[in-house]
mmCIF file of C-alpha atoms in Angstrom:
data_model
loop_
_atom_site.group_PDB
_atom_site.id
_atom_site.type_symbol
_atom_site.label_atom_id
_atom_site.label_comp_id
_atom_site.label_asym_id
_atom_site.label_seq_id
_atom_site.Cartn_x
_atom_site.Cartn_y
_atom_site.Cartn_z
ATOM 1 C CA UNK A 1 -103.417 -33.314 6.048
ATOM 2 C CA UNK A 2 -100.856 -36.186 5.201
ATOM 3 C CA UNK A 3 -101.366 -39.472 6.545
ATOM 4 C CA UNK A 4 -99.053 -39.613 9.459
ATOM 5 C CA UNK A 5 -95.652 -42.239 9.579
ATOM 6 C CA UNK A 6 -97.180 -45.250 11.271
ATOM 7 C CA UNK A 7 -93.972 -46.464 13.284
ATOM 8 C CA UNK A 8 -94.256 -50.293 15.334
ATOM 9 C CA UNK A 9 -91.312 -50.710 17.300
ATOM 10 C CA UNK A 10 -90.504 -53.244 20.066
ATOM 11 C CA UNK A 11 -88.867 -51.701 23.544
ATOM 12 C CA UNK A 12 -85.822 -54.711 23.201
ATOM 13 C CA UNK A 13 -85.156 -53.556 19.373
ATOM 14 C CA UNK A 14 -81.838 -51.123 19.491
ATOM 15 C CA UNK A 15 -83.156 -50.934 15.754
ATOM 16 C CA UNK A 16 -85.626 -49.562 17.138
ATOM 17 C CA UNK A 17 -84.259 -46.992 19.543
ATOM 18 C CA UNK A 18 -82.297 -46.328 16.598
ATOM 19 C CA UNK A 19 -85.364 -45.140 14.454
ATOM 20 C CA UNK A 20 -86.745 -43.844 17.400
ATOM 21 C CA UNK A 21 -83.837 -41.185 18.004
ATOM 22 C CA UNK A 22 -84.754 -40.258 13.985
ATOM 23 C CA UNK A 23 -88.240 -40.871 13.204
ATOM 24 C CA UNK A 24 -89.545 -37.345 14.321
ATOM 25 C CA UNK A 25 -86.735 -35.247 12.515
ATOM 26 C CA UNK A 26 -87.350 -37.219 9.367
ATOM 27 C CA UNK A 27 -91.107 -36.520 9.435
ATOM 28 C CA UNK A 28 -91.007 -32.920 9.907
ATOM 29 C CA UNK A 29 -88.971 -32.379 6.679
ATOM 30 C CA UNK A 30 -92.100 -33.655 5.354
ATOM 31 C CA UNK A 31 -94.360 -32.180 7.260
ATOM 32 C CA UNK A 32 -95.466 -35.651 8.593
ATOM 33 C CA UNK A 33 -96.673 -36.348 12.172
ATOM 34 C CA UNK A 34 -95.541 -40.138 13.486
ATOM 35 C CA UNK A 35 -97.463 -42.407 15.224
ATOM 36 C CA UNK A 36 -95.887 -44.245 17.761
ATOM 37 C CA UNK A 37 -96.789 -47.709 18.189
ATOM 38 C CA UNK A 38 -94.964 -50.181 20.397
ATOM 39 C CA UNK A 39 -95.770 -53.738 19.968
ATOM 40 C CA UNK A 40 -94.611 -57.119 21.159
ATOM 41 C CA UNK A 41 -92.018 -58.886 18.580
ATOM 42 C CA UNK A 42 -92.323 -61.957 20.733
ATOM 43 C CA UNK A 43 -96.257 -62.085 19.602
ATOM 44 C CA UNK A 44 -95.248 -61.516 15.820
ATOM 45 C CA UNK A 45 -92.786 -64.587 16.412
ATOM 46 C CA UNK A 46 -95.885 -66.829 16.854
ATOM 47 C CA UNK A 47 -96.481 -66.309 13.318
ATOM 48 C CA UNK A 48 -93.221 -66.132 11.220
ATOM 49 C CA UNK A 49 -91.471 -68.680 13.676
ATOM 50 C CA UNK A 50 -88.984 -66.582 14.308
ATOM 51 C CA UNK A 51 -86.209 -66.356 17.714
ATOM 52 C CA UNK A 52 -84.322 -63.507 19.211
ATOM 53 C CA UNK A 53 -81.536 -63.272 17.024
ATOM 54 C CA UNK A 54 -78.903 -63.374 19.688
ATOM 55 C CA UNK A 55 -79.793 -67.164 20.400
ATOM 56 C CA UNK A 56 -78.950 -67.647 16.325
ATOM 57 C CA UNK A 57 -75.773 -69.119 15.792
ATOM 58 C CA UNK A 58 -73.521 -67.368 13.507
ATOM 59 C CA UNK A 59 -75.901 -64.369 13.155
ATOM 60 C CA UNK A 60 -76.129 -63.518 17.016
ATOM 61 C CA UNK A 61 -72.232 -63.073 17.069
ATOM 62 C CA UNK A 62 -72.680 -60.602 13.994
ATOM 63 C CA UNK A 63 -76.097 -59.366 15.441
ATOM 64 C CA UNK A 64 -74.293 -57.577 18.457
ATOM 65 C CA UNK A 65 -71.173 -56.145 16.405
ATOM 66 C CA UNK A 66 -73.747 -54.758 14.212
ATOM 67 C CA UNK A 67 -75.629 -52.870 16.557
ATOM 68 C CA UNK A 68 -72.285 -51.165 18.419
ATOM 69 C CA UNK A 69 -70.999 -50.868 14.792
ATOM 70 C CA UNK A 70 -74.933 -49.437 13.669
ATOM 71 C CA UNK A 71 -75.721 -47.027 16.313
ATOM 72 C CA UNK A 72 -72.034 -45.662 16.340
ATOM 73 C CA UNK A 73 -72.357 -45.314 12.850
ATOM 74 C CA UNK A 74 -75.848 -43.354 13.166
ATOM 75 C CA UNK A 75 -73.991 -40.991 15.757
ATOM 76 C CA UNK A 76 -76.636 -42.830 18.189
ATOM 77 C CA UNK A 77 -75.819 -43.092 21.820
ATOM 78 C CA UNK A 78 -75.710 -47.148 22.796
ATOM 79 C CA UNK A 79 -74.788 -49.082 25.796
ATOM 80 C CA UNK A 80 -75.429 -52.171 25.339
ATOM 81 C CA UNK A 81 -77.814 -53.494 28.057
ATOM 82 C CA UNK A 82 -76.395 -56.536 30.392
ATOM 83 C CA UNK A 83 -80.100 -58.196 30.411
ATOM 84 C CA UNK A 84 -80.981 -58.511 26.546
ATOM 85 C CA UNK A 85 -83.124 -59.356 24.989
ATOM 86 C CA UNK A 86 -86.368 -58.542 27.095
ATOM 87 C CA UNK A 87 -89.989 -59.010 27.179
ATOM 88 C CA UNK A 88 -90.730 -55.868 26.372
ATOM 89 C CA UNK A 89 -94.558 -56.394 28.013
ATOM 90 C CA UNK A 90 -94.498 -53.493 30.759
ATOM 91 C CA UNK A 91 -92.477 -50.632 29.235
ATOM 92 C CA UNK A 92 -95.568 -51.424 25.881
ATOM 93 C CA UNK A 93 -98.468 -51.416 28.706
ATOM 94 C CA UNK A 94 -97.062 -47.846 30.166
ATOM 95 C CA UNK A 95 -97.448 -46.187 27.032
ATOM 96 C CA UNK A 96 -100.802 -47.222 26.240
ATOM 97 C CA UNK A 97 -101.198 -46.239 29.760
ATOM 98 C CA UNK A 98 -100.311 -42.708 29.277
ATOM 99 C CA UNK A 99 -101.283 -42.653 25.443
ATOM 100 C CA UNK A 100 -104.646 -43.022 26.839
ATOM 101 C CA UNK A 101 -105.179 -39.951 28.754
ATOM 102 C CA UNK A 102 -102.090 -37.674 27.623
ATOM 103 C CA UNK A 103 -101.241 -38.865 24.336
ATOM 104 C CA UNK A 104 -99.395 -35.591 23.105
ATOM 105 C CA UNK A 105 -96.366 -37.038 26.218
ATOM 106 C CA UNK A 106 -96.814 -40.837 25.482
ATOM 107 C CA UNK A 107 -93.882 -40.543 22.619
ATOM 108 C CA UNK A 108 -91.427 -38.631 25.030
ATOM 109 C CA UNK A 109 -92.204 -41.090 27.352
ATOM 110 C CA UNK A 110 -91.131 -44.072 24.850
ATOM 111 C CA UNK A 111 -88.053 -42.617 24.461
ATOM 112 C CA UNK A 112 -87.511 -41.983 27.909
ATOM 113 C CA UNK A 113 -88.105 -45.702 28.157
ATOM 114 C CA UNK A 114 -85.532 -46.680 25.655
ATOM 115 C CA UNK A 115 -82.853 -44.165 26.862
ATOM 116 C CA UNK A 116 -83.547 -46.006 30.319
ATOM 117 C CA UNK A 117 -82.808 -49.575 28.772
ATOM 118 C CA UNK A 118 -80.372 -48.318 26.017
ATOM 119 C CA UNK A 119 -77.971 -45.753 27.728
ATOM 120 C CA UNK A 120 -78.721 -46.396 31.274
ATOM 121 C CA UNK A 121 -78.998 -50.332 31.587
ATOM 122 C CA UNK A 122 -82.482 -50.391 33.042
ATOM 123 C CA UNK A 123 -83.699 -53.817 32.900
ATOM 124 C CA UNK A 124 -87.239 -52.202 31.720
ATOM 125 C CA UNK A 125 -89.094 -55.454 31.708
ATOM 126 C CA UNK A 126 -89.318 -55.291 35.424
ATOM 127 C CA UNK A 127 -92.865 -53.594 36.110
ATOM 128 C CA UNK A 128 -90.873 -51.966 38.892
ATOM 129 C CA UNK A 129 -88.387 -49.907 36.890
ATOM 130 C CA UNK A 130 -90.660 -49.419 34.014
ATOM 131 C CA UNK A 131 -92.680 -47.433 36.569
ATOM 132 C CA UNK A 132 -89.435 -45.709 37.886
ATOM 133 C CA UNK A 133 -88.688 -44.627 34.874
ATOM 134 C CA UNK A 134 -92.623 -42.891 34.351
ATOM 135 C CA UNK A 135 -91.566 -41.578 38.120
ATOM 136 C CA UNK A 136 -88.725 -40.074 36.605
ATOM 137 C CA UNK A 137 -90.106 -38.611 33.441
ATOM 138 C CA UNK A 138 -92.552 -36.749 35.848
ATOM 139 C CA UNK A 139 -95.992 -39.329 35.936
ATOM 140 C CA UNK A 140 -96.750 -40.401 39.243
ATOM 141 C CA UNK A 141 -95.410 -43.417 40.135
ATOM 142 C CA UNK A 142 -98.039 -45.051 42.368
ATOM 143 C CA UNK A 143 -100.813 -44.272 38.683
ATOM 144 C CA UNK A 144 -97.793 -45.368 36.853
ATOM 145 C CA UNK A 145 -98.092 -48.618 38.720
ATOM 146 C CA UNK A 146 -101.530 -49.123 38.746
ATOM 147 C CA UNK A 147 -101.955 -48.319 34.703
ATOM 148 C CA UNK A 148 -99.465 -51.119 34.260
ATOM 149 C CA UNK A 149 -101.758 -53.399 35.925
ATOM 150 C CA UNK A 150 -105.006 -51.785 34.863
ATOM 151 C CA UNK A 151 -106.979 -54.312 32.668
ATOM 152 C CA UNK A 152 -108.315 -51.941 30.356
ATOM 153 C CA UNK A 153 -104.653 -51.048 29.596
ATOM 154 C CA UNK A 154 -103.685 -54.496 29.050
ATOM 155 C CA UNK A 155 -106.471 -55.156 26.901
ATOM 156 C CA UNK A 156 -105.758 -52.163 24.801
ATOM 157 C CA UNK A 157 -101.963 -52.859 24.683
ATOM 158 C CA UNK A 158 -103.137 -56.510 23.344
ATOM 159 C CA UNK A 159 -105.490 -55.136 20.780
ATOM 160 C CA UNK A 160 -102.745 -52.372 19.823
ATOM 161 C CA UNK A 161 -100.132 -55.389 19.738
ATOM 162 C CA UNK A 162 -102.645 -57.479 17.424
ATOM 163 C CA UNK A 163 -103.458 -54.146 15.404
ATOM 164 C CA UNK A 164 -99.299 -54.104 14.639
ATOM 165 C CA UNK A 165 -99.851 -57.785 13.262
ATOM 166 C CA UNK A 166 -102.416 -57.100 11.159
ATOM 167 C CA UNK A 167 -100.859 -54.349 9.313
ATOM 168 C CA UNK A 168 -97.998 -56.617 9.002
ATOM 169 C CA UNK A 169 -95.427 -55.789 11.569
ATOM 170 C CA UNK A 170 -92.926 -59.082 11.445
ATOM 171 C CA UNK A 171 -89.565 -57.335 12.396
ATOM 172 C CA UNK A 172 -88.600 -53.515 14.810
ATOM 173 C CA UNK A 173 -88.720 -51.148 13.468
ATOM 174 C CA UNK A 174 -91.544 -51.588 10.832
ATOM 175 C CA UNK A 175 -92.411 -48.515 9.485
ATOM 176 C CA UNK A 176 -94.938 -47.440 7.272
ATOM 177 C CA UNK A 177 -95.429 -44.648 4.743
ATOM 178 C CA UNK A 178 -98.790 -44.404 2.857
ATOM 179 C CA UNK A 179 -99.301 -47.528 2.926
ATOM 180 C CA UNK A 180 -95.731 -48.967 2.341
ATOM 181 C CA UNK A 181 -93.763 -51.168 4.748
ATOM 182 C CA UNK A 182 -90.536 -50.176 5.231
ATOM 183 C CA UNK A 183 -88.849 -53.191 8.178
ATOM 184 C CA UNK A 184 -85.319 -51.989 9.777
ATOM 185 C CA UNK A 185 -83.282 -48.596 10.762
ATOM 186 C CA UNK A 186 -81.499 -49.472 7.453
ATOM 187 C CA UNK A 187 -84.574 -48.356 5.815
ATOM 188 C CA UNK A 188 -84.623 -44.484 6.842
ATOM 189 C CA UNK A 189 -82.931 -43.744 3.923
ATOM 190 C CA UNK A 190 -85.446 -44.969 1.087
ATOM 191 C CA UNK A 191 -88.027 -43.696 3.105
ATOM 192 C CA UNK A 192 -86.588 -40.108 3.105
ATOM 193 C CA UNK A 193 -87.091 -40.721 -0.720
ATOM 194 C CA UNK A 194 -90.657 -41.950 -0.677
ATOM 195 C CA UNK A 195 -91.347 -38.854 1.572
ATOM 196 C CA UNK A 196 -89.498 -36.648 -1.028
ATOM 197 C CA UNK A 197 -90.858 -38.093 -4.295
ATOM 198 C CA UNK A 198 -93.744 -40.119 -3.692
ATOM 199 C CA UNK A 199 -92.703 -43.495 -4.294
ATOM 200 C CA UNK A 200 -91.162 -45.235 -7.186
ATOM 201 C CA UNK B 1 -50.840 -53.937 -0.683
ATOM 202 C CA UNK B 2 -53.952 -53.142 1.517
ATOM 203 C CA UNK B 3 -56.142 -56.504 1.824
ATOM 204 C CA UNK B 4 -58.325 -57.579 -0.597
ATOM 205 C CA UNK B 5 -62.217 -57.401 0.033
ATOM 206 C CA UNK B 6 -63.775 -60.910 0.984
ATOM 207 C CA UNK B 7 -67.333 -60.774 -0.550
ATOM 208 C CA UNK B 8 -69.308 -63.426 0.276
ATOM 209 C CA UNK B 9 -72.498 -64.247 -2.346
ATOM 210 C CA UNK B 10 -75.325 -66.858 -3.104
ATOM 211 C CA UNK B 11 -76.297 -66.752 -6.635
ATOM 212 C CA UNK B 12 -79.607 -66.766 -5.437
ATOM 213 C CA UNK B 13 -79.498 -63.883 -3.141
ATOM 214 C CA UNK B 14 -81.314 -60.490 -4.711
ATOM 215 C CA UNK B 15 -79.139 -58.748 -2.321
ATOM 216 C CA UNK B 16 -76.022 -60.573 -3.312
ATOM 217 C CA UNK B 17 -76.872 -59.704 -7.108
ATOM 218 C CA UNK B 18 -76.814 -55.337 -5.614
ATOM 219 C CA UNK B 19 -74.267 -56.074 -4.092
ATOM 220 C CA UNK B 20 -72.482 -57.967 -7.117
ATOM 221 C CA UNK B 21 -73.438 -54.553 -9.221
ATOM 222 C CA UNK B 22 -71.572 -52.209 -6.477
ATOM 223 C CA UNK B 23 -68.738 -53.897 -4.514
ATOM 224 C CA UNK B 24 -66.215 -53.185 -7.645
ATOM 225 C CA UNK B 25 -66.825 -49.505 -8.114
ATOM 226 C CA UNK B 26 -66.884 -49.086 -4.283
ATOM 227 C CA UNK B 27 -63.298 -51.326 -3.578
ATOM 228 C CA UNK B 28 -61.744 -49.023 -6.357
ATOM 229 C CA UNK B 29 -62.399 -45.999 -4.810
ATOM 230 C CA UNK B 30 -60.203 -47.199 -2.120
ATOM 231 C CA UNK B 31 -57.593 -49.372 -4.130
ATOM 232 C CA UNK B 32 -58.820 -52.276 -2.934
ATOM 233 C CA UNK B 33 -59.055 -55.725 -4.914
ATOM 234 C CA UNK B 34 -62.682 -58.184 -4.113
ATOM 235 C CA UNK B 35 -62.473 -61.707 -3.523
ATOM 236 C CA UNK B 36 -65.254 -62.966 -5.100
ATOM 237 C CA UNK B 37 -66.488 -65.864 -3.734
ATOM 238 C CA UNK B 38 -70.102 -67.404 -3.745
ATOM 239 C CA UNK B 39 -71.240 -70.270 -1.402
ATOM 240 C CA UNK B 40 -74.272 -71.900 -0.511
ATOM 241 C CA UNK B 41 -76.912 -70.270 1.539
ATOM 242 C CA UNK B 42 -78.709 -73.418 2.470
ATOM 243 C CA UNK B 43 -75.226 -75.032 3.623
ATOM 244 C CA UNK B 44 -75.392 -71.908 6.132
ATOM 245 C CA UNK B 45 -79.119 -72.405 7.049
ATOM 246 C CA UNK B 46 -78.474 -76.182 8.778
ATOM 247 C CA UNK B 47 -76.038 -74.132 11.263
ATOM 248 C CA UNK B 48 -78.739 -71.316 11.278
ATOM 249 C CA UNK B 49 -81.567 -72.946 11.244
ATOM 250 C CA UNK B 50 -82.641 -70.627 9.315
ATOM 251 C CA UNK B 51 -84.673 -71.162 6.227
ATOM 252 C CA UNK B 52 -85.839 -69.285 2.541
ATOM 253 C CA UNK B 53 -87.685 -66.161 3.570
ATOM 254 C CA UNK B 54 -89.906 -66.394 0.697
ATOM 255 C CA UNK B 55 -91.538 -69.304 3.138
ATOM 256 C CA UNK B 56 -92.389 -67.224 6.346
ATOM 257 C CA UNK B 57 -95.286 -65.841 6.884
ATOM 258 C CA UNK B 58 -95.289 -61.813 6.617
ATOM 259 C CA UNK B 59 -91.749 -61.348 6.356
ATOM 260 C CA UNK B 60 -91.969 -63.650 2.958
ATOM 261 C CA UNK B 61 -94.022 -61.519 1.177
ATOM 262 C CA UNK B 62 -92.732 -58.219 2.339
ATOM 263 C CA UNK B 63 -89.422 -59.773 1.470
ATOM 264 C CA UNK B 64 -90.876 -59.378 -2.576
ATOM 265 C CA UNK B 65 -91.737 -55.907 -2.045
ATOM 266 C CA UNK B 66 -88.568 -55.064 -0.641
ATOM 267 C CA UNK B 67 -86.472 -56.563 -3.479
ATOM 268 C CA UNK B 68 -88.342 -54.906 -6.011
ATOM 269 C CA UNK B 69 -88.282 -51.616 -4.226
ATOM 270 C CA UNK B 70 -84.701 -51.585 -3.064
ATOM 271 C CA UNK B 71 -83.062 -52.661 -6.356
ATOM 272 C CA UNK B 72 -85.251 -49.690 -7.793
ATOM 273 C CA UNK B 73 -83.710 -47.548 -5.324
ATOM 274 C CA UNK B 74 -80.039 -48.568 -6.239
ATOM 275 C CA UNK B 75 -80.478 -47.888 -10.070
ATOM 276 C CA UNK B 76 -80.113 -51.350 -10.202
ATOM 277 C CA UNK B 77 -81.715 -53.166 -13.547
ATOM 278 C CA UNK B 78 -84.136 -56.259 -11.539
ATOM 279 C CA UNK B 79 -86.856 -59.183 -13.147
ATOM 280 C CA UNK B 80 -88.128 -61.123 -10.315
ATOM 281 C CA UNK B 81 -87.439 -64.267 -11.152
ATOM 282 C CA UNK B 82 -90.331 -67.298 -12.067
ATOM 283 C CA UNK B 83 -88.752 -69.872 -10.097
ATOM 284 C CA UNK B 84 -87.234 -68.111 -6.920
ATOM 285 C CA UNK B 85 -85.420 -69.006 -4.699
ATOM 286 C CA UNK B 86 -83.185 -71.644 -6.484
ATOM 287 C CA UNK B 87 -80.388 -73.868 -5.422
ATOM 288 C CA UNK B 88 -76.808 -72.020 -6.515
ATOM 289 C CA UNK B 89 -74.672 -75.434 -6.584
ATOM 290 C CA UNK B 90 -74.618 -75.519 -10.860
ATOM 291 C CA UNK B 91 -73.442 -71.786 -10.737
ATOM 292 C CA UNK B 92 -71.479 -72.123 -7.946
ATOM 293 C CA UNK B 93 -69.382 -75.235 -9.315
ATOM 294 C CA UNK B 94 -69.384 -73.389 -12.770
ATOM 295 C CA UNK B 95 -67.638 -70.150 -10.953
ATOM 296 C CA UNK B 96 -65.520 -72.410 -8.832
ATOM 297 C CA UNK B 97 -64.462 -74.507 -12.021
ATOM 298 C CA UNK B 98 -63.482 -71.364 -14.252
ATOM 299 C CA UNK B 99 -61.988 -69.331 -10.890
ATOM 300 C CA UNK B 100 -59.207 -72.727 -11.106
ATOM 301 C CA UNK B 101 -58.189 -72.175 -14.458
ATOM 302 C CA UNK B 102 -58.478 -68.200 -14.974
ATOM 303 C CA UNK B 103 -59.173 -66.857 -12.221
ATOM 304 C CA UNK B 104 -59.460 -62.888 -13.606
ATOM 305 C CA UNK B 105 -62.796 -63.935 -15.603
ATOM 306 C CA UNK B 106 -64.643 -65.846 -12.752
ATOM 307 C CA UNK B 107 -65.695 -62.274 -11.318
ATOM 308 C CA UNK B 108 -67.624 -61.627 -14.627
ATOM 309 C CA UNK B 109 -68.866 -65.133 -15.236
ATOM 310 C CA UNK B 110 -70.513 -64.122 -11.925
ATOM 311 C CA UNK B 111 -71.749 -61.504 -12.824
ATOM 312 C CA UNK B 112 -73.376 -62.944 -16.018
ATOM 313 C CA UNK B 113 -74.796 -65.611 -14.092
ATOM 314 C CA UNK B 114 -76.210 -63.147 -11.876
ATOM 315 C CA UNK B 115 -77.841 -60.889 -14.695
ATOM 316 C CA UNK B 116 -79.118 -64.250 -16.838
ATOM 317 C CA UNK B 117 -81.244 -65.503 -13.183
ATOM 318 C CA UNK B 118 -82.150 -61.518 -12.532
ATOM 319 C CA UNK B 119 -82.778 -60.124 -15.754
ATOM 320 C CA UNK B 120 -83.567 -62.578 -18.147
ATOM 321 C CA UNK B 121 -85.351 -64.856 -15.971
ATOM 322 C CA UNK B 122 -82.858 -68.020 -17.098
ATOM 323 C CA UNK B 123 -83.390 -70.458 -13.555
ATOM 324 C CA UNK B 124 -79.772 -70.877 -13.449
ATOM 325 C CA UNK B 125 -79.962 -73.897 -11.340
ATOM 326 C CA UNK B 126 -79.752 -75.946 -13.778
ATOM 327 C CA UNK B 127 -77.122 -77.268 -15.334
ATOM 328 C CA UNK B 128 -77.699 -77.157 -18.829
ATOM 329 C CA UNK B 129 -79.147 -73.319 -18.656
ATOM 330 C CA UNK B 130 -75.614 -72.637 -16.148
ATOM 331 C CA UNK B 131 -74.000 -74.020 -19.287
ATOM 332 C CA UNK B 132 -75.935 -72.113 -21.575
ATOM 333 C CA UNK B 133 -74.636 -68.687 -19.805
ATOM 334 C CA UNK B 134 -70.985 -69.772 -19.735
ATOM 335 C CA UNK B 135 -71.435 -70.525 -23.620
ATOM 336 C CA UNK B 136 -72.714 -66.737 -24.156
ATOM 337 C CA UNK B 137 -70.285 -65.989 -21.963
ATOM 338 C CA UNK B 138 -67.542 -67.018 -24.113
ATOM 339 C CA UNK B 139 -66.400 -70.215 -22.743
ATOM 340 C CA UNK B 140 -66.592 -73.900 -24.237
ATOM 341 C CA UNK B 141 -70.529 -75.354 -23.946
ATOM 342 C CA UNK B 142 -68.720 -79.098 -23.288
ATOM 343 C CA UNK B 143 -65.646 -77.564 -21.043
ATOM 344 C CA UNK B 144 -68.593 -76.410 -18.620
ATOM 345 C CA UNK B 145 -70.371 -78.707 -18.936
ATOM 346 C CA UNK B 146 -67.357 -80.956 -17.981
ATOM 347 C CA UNK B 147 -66.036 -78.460 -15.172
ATOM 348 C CA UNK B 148 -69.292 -78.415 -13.588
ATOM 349 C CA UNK B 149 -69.213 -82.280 -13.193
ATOM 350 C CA UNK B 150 -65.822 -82.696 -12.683
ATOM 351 C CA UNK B 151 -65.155 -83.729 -9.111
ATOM 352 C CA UNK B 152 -62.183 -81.946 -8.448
ATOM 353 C CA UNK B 153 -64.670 -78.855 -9.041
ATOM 354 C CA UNK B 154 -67.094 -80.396 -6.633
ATOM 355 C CA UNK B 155 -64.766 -81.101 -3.664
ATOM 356 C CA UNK B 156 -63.499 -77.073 -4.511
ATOM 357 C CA UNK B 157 -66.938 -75.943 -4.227
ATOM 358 C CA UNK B 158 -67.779 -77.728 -0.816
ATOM 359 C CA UNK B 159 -64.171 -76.562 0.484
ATOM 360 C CA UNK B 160 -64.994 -72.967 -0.357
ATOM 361 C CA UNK B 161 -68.681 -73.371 1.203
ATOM 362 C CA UNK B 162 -66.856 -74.338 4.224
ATOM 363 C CA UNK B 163 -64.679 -71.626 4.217
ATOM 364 C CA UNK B 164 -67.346 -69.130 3.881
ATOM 365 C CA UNK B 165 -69.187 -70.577 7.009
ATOM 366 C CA UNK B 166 -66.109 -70.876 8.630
ATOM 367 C CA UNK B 167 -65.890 -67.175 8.067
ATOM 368 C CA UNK B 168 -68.867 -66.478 9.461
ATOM 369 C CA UNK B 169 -71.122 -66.432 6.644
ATOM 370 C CA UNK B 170 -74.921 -66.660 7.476
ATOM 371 C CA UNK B 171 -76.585 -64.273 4.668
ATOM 372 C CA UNK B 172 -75.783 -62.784 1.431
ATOM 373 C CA UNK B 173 -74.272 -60.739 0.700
ATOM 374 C CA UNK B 174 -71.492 -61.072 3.685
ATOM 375 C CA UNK B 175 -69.151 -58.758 3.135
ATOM 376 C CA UNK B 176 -65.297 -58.862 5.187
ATOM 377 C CA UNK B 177 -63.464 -56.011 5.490
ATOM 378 C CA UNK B 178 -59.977 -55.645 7.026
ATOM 379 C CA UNK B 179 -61.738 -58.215 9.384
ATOM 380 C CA UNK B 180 -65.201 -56.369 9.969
ATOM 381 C CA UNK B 181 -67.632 -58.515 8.958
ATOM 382 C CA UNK B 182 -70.961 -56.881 7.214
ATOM 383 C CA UNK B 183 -74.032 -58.224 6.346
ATOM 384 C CA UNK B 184 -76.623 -57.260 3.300
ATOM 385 C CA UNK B 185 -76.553 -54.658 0.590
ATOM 386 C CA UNK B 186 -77.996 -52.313 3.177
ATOM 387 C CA UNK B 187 -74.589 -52.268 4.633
ATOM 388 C CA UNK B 188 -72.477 -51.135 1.657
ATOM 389 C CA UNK B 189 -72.623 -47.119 2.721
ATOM 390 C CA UNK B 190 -71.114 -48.846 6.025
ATOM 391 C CA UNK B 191 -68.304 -50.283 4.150
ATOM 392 C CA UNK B 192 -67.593 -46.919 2.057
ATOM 393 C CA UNK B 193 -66.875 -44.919 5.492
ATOM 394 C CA UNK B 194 -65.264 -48.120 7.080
ATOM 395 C CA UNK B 195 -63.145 -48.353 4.185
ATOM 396 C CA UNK B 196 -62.332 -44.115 3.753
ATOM 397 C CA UNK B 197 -61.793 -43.900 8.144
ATOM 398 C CA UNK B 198 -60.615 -47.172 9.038
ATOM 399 C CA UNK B 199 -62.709 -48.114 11.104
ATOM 400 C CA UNK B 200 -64.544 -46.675 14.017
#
């Protein structure tokens, strides 16, 4: 078997949701299986000092214009959401949730998440609505609820969050391929190359 | 006349140096003419705050990796430099001081300051070794060496700095197009369909 597409990703990335609605078409050329990782950019930001690019001058102004101009571009679906960014905390702590007992639905359910903030302007940080959304998918919303607030989810979202550090996950989406980082949707394209040949 | 192409460079920008080795090819196949003009990157940064990525933690060194990788990937020739990043003002004033008297060769001086920092390891931030290209280039050793020190040059340099900010400006390459701003090498198959549709 090939080592499977490790893919981090924050929930408040649309680079993300971008790689998200592409990841899984990519890998099957390939015969690759992805694993989906959410993790918390704001954590990674501890360490390489960065801020949410919208609060940038110059570069937030561009920042937005790129993503409308990006996902439209990508033929990717995009409203952008009125609350952005967000901490992305619940919507990460609902997949670990469900990763944890069905794992084979917790990647349907991540994109059920960002569909909910990214086409439907669902404020997913709220706990609240990141359980409506598992309601809506088909979980049960009152487990939903209590996973969320389970502490052996949130200490297994932490560890997964730290795991995405360590294996150097600075930026959404940060993808890697046998061992090579690729960081950013604008990536997909070299790594549909490293798939193909190998590397260079 | 459709409008020229405003292309936006720091001589110390990896990305700006791809860039430098497609933009022509790619305004041609539209009939378009680039405006070449280079600025300084840490002029941008005190509006930013941003700072050399080399310096941050993860995203520094998978900024190396990246570099080497995606000029690979573009067919484009690439020697990490020894002393990297640099300060650009000695190139920059050297550009600035031919681009006043004729301006149809300052796109090539560019581009053979470009190739002596990324291919023959020269650390073009120094005057003398800025010289030294602008010799091999063709021009006078003591007319560069004049131009570069020459405060008219100077007070051209800072004005087109300004301008560049002004413009929006916060990375390199920063590439305008019919008033569409785009941002990094990774954006030139953005510019190809922006320039062939118009827009979208």
């Amino acid at each position: 078997m090939p080592n499977p597409i490790e893919f981090y990703f924050d929930f408040s990335s649309p680079y993300g949701y971008i790689a998200c609605e592409k990841i899984d078409e990519l890998a099957a050329k390939y015969g690759r299986e992805v694993n989906w990782r959410p993790f918390l950019l704001g954590v990674a930001f501890k360490t390489t000092g960065g801020v949410p690019v919208p609060t940038i001058p110059m570069k937030g102004a561009y920042h937005l214009r790129d993503i409308i101009r990006t996902t439209k571009y990508h033929g990717v679906p995009y409203r952008h959401p009125t609350v952005f960014p967000i901490s992305s905390v619940s919507p990460c702590r609902a997949f670990y949730w469900l990763d944890a007992k069905e794992p084979r639905r917790a990647k349907d359910l991540a994109k059920a998440l960002y569909h909910a903030y990214f086409l439907d302007d669902v404020d997913i940080s709220s706990a609240d609505n990141a359980v409506a959304v598992c309601a809506k998918f088909g979980l049960k919303a009152d487990e939903a609820r209590a996973g969320i607030a389970d502490q052996a989810v949130k200490d297994r979202t932490r560890a997964e969050v730290d795991k995405a550090i360590a294996r150097g996950a600075f930026g959404s989406p940060y993808i890697i391929v046998d061992g090579e980082p690729f960081w950013g949707s604008d990536r997909l394209d070299q790594i549909d190359k490293w798939l193909a040949t190998g590397g260079w």
